[in-house]
mmCIF file of C-alpha atoms and ligand atoms in Angstrom:
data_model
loop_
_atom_site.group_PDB
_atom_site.id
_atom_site.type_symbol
_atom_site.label_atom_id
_atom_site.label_comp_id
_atom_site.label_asym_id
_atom_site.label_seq_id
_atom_site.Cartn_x
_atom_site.Cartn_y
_atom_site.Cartn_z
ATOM 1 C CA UNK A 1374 128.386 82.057 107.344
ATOM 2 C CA UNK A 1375 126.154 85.007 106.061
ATOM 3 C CA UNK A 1376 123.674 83.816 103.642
ATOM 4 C CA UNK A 1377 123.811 87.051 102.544
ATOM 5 C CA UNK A 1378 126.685 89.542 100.950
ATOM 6 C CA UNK A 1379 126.406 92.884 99.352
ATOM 7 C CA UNK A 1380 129.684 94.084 99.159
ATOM 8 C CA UNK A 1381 130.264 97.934 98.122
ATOM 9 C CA UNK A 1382 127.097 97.715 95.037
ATOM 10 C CA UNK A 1383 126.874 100.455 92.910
ATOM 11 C CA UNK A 1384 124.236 100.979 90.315
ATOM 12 C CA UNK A 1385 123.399 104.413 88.045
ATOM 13 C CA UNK A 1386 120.598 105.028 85.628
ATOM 14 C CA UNK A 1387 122.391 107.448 83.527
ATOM 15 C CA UNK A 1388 122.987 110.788 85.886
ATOM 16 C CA UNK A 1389 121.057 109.095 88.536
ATOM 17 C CA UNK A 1390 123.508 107.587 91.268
ATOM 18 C CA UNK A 1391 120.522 104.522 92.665
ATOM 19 C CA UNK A 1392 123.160 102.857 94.845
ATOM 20 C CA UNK A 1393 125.773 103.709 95.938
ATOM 21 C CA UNK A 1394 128.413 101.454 97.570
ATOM 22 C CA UNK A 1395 126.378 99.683 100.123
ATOM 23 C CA UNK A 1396 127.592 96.657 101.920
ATOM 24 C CA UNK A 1397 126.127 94.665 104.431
ATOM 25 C CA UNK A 1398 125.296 91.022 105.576
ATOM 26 C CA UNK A 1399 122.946 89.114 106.420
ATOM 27 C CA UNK A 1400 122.757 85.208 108.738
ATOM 28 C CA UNK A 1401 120.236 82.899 108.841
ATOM 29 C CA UNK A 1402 117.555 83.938 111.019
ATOM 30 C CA UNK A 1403 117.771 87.348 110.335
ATOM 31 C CA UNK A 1404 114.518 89.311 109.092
ATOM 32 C CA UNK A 1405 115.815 92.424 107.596
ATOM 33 C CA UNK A 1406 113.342 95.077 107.059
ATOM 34 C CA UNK A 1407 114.634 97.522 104.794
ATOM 35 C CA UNK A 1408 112.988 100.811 104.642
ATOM 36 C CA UNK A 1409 113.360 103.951 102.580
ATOM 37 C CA UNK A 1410 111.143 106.479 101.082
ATOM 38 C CA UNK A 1411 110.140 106.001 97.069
ATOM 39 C CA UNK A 1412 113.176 106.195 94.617
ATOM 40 C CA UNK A 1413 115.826 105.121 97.854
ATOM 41 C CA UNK A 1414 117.228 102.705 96.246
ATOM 42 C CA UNK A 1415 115.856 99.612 98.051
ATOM 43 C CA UNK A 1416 114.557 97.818 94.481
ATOM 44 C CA UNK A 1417 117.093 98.607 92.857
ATOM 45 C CA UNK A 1418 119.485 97.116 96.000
ATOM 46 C CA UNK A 1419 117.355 94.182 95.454
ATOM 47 C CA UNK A 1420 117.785 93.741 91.812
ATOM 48 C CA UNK A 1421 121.595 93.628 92.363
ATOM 49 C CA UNK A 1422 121.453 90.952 94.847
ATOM 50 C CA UNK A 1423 119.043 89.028 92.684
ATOM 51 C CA UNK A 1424 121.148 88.960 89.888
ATOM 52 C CA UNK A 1425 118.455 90.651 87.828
ATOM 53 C CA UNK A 1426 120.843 94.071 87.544
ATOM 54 C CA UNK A 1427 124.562 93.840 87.328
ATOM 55 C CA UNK A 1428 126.462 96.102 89.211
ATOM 56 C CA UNK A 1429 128.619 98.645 88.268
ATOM 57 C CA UNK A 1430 130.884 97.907 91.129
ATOM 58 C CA UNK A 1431 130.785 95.397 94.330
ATOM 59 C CA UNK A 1432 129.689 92.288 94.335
ATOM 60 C CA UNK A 1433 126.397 90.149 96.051
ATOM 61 C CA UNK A 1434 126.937 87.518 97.263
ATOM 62 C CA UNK A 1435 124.010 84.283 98.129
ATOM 63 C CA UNK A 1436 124.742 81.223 99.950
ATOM 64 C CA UNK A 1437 128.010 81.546 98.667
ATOM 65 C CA UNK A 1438 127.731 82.021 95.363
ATOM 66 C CA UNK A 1439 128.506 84.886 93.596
ATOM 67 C CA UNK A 1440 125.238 85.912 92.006
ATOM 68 C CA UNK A 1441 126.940 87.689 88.503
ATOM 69 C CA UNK A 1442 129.614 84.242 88.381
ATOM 70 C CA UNK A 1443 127.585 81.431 89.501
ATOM 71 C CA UNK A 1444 124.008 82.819 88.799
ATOM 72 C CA UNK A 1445 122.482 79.326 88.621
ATOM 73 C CA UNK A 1446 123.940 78.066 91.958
ATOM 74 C CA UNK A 1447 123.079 81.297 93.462
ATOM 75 C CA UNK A 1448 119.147 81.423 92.207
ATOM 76 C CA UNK A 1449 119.208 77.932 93.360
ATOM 77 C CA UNK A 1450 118.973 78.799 96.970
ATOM 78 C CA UNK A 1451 117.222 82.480 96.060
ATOM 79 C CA UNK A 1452 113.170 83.106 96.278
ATOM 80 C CA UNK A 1453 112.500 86.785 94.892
ATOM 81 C CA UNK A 1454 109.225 88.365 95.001
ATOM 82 C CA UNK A 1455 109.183 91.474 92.673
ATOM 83 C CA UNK A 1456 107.613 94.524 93.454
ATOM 84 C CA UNK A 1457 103.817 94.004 92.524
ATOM 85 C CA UNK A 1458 104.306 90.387 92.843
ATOM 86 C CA UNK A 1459 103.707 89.618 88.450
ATOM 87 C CA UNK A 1460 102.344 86.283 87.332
ATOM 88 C CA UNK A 1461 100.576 85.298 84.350
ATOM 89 C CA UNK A 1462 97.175 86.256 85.091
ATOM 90 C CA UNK A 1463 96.009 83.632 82.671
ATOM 91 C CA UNK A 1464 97.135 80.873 84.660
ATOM 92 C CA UNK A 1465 95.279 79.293 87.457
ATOM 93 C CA UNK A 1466 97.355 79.978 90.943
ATOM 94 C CA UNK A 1467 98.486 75.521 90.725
ATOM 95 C CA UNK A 1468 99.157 76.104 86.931
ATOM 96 C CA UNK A 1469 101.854 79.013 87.718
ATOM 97 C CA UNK A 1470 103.054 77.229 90.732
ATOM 98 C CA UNK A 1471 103.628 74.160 88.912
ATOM 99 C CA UNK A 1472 105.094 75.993 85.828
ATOM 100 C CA UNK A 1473 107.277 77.767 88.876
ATOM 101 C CA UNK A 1474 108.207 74.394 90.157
ATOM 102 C CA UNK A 1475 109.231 72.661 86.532
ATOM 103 C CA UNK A 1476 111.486 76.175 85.611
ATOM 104 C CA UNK A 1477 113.670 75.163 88.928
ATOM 105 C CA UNK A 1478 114.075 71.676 87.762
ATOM 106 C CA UNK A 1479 112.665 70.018 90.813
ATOM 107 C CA UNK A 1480 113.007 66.911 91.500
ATOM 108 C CA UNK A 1481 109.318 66.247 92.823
ATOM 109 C CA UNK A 1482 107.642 68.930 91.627
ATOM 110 C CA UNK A 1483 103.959 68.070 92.306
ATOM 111 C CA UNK A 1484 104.935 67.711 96.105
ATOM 112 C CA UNK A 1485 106.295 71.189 96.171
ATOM 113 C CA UNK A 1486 103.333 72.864 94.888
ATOM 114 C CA UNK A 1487 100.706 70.999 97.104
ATOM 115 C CA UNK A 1488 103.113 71.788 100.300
ATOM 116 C CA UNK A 1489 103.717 75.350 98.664
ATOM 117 C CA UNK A 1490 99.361 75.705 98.045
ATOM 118 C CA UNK A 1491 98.876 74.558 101.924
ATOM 119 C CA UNK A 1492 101.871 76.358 103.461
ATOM 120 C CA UNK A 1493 100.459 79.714 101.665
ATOM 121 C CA UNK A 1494 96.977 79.188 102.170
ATOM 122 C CA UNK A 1495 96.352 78.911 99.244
ATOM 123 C CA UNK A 1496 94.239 75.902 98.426
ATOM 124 C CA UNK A 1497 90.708 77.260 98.180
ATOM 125 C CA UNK A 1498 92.009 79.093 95.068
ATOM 126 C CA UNK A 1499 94.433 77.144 93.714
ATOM 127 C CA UNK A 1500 91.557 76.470 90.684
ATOM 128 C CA UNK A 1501 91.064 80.172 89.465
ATOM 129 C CA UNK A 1502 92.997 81.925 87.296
ATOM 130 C CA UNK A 1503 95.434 84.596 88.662
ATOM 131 C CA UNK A 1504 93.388 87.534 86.779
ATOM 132 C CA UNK A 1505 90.394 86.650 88.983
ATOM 133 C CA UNK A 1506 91.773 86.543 92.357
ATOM 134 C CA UNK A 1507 92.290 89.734 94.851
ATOM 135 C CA UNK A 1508 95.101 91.884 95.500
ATOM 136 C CA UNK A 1509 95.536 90.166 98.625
ATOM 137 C CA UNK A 1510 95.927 86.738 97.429
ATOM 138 C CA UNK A 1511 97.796 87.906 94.292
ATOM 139 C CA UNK A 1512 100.564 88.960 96.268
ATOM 140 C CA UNK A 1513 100.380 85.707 98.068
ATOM 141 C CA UNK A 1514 100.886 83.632 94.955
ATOM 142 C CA UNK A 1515 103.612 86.030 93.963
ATOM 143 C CA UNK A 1516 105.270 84.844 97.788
ATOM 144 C CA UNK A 1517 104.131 81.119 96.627
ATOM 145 C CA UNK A 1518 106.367 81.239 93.292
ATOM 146 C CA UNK A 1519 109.197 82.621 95.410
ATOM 147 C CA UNK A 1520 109.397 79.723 98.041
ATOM 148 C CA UNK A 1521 107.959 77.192 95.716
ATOM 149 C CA UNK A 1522 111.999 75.420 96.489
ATOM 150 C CA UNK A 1523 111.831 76.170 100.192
ATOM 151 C CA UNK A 1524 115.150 78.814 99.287
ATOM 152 C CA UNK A 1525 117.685 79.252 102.263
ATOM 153 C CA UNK A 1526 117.851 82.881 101.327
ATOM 154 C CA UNK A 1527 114.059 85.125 100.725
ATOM 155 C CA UNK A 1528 113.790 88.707 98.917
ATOM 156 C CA UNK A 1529 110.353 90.287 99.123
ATOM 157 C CA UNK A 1530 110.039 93.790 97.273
ATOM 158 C CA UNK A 1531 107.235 95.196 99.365
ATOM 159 C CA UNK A 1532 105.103 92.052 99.940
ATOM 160 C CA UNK A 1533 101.882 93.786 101.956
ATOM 161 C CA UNK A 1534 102.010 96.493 99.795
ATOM 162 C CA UNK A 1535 98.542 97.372 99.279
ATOM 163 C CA UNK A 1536 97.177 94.642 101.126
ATOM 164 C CA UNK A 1537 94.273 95.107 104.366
ATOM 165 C CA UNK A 1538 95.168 94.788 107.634
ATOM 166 C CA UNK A 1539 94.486 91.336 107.581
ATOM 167 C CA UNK A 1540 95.755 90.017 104.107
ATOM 168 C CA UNK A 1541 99.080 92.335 105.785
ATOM 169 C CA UNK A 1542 98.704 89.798 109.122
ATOM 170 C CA UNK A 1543 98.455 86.562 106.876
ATOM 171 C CA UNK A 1544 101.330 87.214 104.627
ATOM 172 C CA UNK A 1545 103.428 88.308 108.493
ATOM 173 C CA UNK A 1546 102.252 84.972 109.768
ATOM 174 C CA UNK A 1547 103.314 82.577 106.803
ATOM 175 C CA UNK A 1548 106.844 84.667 106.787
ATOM 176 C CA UNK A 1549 107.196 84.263 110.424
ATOM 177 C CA UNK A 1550 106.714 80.410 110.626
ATOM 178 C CA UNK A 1551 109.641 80.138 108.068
ATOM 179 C CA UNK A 1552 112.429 82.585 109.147
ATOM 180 C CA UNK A 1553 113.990 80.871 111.619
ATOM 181 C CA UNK A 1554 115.246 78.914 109.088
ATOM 182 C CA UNK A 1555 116.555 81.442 106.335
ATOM 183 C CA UNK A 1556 118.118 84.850 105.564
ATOM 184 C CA UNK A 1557 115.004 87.329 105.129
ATOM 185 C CA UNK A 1558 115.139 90.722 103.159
ATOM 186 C CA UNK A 1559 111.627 92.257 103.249
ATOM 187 C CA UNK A 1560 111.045 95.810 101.787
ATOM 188 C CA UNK A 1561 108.563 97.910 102.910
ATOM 189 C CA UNK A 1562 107.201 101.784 103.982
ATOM 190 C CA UNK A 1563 105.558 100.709 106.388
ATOM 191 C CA UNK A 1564 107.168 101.265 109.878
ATOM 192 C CA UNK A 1565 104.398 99.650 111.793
ATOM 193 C CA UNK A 1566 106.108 95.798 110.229
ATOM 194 C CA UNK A 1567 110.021 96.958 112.085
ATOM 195 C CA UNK A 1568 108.104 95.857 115.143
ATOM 196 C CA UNK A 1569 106.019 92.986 113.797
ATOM 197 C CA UNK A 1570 108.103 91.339 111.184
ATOM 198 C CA UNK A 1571 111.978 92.031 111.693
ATOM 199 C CA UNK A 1572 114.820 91.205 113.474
ATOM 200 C CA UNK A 1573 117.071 93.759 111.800
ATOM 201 C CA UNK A 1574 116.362 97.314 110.025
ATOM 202 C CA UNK A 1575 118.355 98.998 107.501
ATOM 203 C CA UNK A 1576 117.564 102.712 106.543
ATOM 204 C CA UNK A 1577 118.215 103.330 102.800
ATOM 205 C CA UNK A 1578 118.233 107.200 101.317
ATOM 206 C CA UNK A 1579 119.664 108.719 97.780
ATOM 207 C CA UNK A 1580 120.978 105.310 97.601
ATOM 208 C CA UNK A 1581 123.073 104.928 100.674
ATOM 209 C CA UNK A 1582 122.709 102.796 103.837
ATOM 210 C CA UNK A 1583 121.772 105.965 106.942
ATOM 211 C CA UNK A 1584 121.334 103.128 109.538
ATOM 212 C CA UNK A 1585 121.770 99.364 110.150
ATOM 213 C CA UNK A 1586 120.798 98.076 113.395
ATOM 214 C CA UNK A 1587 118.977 95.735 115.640
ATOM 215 C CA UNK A 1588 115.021 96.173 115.473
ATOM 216 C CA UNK A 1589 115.363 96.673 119.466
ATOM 217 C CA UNK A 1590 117.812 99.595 118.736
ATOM 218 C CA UNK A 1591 115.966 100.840 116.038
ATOM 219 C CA UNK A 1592 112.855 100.924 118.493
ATOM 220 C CA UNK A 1593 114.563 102.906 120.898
ATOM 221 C CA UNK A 1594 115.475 105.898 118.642
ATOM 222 C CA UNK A 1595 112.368 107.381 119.344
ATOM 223 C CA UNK A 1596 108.591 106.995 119.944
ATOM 224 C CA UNK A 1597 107.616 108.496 116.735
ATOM 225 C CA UNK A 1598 108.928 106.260 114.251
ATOM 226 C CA UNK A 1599 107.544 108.488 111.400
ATOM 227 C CA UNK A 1600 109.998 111.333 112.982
ATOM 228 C CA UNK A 1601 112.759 109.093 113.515
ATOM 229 C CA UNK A 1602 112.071 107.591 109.871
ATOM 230 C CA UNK A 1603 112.280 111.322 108.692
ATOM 231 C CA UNK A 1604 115.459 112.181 110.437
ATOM 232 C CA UNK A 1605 117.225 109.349 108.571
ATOM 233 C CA UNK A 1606 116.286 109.987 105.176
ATOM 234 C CA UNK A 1607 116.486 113.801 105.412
HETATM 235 P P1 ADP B 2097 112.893 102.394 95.677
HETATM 236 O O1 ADP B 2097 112.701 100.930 95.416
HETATM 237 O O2 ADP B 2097 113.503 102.682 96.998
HETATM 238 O O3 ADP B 2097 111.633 103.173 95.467
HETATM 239 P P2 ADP B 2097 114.409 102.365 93.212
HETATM 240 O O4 ADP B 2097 115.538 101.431 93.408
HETATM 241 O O5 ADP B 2097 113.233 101.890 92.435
HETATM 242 O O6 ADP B 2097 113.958 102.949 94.637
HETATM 243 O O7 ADP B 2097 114.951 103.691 92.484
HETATM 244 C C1 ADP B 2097 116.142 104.360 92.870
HETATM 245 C C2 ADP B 2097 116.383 105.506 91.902
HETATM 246 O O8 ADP B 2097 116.665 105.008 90.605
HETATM 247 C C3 ADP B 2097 115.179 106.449 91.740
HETATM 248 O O9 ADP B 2097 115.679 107.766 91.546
HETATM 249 C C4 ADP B 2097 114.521 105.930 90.475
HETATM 250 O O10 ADP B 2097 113.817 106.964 89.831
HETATM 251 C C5 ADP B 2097 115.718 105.457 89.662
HETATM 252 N N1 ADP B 2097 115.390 104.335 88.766
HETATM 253 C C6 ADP B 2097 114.931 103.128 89.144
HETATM 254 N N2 ADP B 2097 114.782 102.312 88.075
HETATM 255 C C7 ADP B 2097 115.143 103.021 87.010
HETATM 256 C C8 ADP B 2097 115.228 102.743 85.600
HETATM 257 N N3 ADP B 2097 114.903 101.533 85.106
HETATM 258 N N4 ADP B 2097 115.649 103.737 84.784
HETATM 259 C C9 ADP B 2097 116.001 104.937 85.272
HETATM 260 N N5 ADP B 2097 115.963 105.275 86.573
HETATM 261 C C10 ADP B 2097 115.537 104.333 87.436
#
């Protein structure tokens, strides 16, 4: 079964057509990177399969739940990760996972966050406040909150965004360990991650799906990736 489903979703800001009738699946074990240039349509894509924007048409689909029908059943087995990754900066990183942990409801919730803090490396600041910390680990608390109830099915809105090379290798690795076991969506501009990161590409532009296909496939289109990337979107 796909854990997966976005079936025909169409969303418009006013005039603006965002997305427009895409559909595809995705199984467990399946890394999708999904690439576009700025204003594609991949957060808004997101939004509709996080329940967070209705469609206008189509429907998303998450471990079998309809997200707009059975929101709380689908969110149940849902991490999202917003672009920019926001948390209350206030908080110290255990504070917001905790407070992360409680809003889910889960049944041991102090576990969760102390596997959650280790599993994210994130135990040497799990004592300072979110305000204080770097991009780097912001972004990594942002992954923290979204995984906090080890969710079948993962949504990152451009997780290394911003990040050095090597806060960009630490938040690979911690995704890697886990997505043999789930459905991964992982947005991104950065080509360089197709090869890293994903087991799957999809190529959105002006808000429609140019290419879905294997990462192998995707490899072979070309050796510059930044041409091939450019052909697509064109
Ligand atoms: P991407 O994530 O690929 O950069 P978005 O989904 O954010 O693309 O945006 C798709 C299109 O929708 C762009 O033209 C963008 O300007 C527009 N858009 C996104 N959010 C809004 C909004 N809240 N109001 C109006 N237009 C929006």
């Amino acid at each position: 079964m796909a854990l997966i489903e976005a079936k025909n979703l169409s969303k418009s800001y006013g005039a603006i057509r965002a997305v427009n009738n895409v559909s595809f699946s995705v199984n467990r074990g399946e890394v999708i990177g999904f690439l576009g240039p700025n204003g594609a349509g991949k957060s808004t894509t997101m939004k509709l399969l996080t329940g967070h924007l209705r469609a206008e048409s189509g429907c998303a689909i998450v471990a079998g739940f309809d997200v707009s029908d059975q929101p709380v059943e689908a969110k149940r087995h849902l991490g999202y990760s917003p672009e920019g990754a926001p948390a209350y900066g206030e908080m110290t990183v255990r504070e917001f996972l905790r407070f992360a942990a409680d809003l889910r409801g889960l049944a041991d919730p102090a576990e969760r966050v102390r596997a959650t803090l280790e599993l994210c490396r994130l135990n040497e600041v799990a004592a300072q406040t979110i305000e204080t910390l770097s991009k780097g680990y912001r972004m990594r608390v942002g992954f923290a909150q979204a995984v906090i109830h080890d969710p079948a099915v993962l949504i990152l809105d451009e997780p290394t965004d911003g990040l050095d090379p090597n806060q960009k290798f630490e938040v690979r690795r911690i995704l890697k360990d886990m997505a043999a076991r789930k459905a991964v969506i992982v947005s991104t501009h950065i080509l360089e991650e197709v090869g890293e990161l994903c087991t799957r590409v999809i190529v959105i532009a002006q808000g429609e799906i140019r290419c879905d296909e294997s990462r192998e496939r995707f490899l072979q289109r070309g050796e510059d990736l930044n041409q091939v990337f450019r052909k697509l979107t064109a």
